[in-house]
mmCIF file with all atom_site columns, C-alpha atoms in Angstrom:
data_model
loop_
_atom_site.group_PDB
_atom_site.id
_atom_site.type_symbol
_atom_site.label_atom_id
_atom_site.label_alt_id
_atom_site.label_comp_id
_atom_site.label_asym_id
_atom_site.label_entity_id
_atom_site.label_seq_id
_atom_site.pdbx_PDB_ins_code
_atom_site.Cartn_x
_atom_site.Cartn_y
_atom_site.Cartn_z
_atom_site.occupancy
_atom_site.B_iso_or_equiv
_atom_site.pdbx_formal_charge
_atom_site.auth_seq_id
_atom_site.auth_comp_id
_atom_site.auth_asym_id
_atom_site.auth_atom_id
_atom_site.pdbx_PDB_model_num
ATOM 1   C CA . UNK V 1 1   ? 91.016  88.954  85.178 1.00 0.00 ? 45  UNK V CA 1
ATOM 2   C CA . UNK V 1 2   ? 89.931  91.400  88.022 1.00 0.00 ? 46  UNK V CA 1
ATOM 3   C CA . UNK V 1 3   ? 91.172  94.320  86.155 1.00 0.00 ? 47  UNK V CA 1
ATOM 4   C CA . UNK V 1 4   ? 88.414  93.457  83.306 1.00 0.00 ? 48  UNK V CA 1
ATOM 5   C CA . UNK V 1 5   ? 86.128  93.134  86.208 1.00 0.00 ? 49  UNK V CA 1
ATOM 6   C CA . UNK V 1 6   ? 87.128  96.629  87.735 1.00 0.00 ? 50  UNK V CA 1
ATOM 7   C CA . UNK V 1 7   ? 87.393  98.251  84.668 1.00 0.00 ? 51  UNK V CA 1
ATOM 8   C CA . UNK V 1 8   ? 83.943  97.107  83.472 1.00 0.00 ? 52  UNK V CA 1
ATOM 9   C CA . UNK V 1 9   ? 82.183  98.009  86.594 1.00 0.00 ? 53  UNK V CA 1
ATOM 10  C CA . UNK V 1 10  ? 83.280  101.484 87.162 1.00 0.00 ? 54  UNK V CA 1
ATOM 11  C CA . UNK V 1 11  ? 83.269  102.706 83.651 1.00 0.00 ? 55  UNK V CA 1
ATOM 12  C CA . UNK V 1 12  ? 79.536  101.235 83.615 1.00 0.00 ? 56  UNK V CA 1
ATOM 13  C CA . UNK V 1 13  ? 78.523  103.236 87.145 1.00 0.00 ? 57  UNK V CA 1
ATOM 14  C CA . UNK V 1 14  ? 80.344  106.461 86.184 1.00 0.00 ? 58  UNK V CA 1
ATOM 15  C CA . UNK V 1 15  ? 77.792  106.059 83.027 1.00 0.00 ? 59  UNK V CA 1
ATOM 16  C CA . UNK V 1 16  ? 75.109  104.976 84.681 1.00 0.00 ? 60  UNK V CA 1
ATOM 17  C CA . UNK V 1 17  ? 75.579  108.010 86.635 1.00 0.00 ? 61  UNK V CA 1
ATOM 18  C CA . UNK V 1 18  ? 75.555  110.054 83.543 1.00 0.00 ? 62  UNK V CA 1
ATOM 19  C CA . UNK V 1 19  ? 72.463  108.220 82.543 1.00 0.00 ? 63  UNK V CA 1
ATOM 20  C CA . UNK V 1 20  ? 70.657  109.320 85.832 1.00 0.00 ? 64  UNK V CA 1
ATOM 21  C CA . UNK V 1 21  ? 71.349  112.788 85.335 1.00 0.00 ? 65  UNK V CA 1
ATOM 22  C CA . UNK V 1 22  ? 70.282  112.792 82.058 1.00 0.00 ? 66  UNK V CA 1
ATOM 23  C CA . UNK V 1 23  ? 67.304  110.806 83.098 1.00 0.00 ? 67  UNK V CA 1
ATOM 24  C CA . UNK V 1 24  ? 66.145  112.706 86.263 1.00 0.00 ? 68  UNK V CA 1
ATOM 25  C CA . UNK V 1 25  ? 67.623  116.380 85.380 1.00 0.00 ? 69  UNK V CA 1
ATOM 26  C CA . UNK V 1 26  ? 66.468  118.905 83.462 1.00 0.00 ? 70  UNK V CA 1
ATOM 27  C CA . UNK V 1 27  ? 70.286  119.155 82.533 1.00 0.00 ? 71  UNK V CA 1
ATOM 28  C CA . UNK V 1 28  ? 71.427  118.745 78.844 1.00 0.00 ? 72  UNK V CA 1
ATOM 29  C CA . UNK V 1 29  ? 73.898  116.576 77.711 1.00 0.00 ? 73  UNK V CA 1
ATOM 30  C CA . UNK V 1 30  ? 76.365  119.158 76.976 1.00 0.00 ? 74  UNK V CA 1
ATOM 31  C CA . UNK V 1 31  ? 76.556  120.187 80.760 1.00 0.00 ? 75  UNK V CA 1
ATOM 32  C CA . UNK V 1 32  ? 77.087  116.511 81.830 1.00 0.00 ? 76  UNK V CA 1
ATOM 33  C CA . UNK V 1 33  ? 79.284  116.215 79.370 1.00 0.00 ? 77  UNK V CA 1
ATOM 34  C CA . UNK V 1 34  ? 81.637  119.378 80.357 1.00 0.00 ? 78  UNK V CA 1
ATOM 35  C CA . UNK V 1 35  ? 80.673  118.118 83.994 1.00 0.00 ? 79  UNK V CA 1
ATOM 36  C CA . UNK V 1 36  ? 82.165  114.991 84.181 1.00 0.00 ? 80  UNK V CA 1
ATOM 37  C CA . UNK V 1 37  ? 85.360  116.337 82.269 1.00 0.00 ? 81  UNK V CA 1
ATOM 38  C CA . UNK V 1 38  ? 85.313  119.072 85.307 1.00 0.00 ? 82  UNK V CA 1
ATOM 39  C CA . UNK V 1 39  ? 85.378  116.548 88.045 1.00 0.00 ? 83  UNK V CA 1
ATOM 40  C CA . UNK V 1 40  ? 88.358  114.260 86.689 1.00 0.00 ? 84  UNK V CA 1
ATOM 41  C CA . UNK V 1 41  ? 90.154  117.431 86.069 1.00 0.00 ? 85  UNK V CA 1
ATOM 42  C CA . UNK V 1 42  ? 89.460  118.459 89.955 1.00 0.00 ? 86  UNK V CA 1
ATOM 43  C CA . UNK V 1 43  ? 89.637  114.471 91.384 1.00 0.00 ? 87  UNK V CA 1
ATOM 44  C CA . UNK V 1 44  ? 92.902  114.734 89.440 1.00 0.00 ? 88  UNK V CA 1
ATOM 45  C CA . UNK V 1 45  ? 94.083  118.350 90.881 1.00 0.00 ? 89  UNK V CA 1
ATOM 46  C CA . UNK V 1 46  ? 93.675  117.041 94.488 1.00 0.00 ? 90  UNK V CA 1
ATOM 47  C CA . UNK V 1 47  ? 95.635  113.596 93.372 1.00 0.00 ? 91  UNK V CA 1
ATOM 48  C CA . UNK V 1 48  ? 92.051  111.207 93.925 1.00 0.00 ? 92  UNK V CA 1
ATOM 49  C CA . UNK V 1 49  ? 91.860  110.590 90.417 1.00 0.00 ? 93  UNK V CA 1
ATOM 50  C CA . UNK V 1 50  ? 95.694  108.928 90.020 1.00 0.00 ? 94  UNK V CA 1
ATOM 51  C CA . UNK V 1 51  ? 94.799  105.961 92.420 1.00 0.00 ? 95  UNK V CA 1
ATOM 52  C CA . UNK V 1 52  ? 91.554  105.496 91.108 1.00 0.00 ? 96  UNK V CA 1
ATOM 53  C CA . UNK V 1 53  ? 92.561  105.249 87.378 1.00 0.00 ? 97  UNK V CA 1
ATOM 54  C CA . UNK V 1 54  ? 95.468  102.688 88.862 1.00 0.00 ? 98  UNK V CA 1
ATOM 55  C CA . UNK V 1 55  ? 92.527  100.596 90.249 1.00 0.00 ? 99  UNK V CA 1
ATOM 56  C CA . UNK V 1 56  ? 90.405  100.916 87.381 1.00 0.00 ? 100 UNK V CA 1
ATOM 57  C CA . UNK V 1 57  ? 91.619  101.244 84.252 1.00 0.00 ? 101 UNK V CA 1
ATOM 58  C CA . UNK V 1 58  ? 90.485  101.742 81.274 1.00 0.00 ? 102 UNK V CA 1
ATOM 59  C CA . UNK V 1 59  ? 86.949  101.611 83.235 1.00 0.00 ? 103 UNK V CA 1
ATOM 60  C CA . UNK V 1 60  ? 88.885  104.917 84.301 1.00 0.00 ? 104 UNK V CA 1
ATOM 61  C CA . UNK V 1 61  ? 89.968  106.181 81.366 1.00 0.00 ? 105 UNK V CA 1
ATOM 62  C CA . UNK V 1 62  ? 87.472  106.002 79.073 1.00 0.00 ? 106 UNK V CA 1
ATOM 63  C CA . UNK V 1 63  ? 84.638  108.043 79.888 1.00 0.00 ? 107 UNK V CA 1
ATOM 64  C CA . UNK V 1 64  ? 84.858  111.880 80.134 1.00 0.00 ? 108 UNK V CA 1
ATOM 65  C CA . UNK V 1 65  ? 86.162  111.952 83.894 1.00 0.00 ? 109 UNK V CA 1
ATOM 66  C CA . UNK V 1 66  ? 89.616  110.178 82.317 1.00 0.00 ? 110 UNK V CA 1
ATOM 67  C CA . UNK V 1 67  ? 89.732  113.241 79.173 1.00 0.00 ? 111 UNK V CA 1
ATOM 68  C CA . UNK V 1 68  ? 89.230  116.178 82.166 1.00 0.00 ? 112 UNK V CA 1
ATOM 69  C CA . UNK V 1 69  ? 92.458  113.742 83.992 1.00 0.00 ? 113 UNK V CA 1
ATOM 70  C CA . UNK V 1 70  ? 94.468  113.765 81.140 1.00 0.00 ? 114 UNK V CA 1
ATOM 71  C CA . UNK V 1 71  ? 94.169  118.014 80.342 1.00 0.00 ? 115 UNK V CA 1
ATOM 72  C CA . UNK V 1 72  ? 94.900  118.562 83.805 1.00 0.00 ? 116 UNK V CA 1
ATOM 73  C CA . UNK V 1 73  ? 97.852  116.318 83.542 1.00 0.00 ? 117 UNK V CA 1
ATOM 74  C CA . UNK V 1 74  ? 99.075  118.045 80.211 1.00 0.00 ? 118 UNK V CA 1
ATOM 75  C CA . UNK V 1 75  ? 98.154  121.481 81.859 1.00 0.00 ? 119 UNK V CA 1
ATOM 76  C CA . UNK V 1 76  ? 100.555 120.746 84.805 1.00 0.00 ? 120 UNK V CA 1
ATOM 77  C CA . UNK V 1 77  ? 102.935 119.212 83.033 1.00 0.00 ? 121 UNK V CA 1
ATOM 78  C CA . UNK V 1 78  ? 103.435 122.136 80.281 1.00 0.00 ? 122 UNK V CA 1
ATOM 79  C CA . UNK V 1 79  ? 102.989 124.739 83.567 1.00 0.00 ? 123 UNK V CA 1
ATOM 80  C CA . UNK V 1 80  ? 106.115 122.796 84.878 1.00 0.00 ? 124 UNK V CA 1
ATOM 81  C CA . UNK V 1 81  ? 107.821 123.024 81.899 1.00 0.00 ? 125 UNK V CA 1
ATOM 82  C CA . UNK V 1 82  ? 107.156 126.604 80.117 1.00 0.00 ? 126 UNK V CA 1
ATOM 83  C CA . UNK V 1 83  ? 105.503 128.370 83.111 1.00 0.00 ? 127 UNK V CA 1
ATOM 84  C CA . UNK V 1 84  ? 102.467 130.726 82.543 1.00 0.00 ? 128 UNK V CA 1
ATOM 85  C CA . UNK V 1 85  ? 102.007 129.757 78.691 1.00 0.00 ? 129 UNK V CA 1
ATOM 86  C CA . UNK V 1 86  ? 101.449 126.445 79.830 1.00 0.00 ? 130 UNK V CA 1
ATOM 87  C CA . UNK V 1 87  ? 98.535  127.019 81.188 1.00 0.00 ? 131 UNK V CA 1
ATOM 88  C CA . UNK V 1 88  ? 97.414  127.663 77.669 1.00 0.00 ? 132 UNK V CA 1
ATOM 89  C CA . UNK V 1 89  ? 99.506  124.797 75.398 1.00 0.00 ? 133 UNK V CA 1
ATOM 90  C CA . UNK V 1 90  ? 99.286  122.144 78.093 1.00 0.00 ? 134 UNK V CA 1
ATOM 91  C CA . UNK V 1 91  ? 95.578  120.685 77.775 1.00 0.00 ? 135 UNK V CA 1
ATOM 92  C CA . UNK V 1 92  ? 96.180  121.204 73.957 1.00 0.00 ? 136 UNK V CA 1
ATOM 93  C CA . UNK V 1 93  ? 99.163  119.239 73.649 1.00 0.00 ? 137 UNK V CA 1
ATOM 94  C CA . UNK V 1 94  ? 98.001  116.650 75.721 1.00 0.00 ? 138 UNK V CA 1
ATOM 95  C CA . UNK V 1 95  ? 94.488  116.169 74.219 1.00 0.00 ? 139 UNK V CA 1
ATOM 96  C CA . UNK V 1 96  ? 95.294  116.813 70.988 1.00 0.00 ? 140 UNK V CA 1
ATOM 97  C CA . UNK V 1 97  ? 95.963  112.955 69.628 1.00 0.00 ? 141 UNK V CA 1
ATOM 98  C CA . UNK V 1 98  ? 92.621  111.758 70.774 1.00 0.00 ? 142 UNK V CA 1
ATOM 99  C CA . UNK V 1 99  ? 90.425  114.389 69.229 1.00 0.00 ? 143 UNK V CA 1
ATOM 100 C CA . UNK V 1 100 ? 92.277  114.014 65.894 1.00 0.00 ? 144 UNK V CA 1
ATOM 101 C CA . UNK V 1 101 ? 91.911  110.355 66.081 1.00 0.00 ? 145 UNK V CA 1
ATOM 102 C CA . UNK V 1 102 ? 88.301  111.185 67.083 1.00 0.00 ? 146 UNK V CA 1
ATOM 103 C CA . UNK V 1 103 ? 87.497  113.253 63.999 1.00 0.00 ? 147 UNK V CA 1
ATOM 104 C CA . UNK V 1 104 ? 89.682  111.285 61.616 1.00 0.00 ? 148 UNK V CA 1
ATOM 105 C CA . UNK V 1 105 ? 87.734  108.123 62.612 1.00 0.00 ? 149 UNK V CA 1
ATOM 106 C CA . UNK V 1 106 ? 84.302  109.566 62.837 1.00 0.00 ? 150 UNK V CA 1
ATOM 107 C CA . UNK V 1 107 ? 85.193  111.006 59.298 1.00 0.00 ? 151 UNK V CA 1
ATOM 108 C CA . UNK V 1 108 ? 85.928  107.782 57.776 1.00 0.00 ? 152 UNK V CA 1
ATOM 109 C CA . UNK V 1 109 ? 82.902  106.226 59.566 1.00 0.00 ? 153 UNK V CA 1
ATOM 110 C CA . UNK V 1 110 ? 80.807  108.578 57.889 1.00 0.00 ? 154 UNK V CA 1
ATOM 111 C CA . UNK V 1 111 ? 82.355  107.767 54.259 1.00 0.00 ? 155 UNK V CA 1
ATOM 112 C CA . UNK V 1 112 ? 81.506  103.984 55.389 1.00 0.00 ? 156 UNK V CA 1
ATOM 113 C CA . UNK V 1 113 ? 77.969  104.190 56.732 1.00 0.00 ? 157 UNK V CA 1
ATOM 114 C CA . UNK V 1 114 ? 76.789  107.288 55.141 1.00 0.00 ? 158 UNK V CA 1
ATOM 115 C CA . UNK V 1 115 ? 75.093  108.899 58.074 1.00 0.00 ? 159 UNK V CA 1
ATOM 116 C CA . UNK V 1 116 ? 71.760  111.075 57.469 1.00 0.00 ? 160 UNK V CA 1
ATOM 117 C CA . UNK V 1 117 ? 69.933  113.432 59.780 1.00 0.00 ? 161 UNK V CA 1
ATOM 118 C CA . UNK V 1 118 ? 66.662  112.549 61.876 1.00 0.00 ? 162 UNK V CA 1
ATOM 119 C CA . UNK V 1 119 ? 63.652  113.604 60.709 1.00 0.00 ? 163 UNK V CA 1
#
């Protein structure tokens, strides 16, 4: 039951942080958006984010902190494995599941709900 808990609780601050910055920032959402990815790719490089995401969860995982965790991850893991070139296959290997399933689903959504734009 505590993992709901944890899970629940930290996803919803590392969003409510988001919200804040959005909120009380002349920042756009793009630039949150590649900033959050930045810090769980650095919380992962110096080996913060692995505990954390063990405590967490999918509270972890979820947001855009747990995406910049996971290219670092496939980034190392391809560097380990093909050398230089994996600086440049890793992050797509590793990523690449989740933005298809991203796309495919948003795709189909869009079939379903016919989406139109603001006026």
């Amino acid at each position: 039951m505590m993992d709901y808990v944890n899970a629940f609780w930290v996803g919803g601050l590392i969003c409510a942080l988001a919200q804040i910055l959005l909120d009380r920032t002349k920042m756009m959402p793009g630039r949150i958006m590649v900033l959050l990815v930045c810090t769980g790719a650095a919380l992962s490089f110096l080996g913060i984010y692995e505990p954390f995401f063990r405590f967490a969860g999918a509270g972890a995982s979820v947001p855009l902190m747990g995406f910049g965790h996971l290219l670092f991850q496939g980034v190392r893991d391809a560097v380990d494995e093909s050398g230089f070139l994996g600086l440049f296959q890793g992050g797509f290997r590793a990523g690449a599941v989740g933005c298809s399933a991203a796309l495919i689903f948003g795709y189909l959504a869009s079939l379903i709900f016919r989406p139109r734009m603001k006026k």
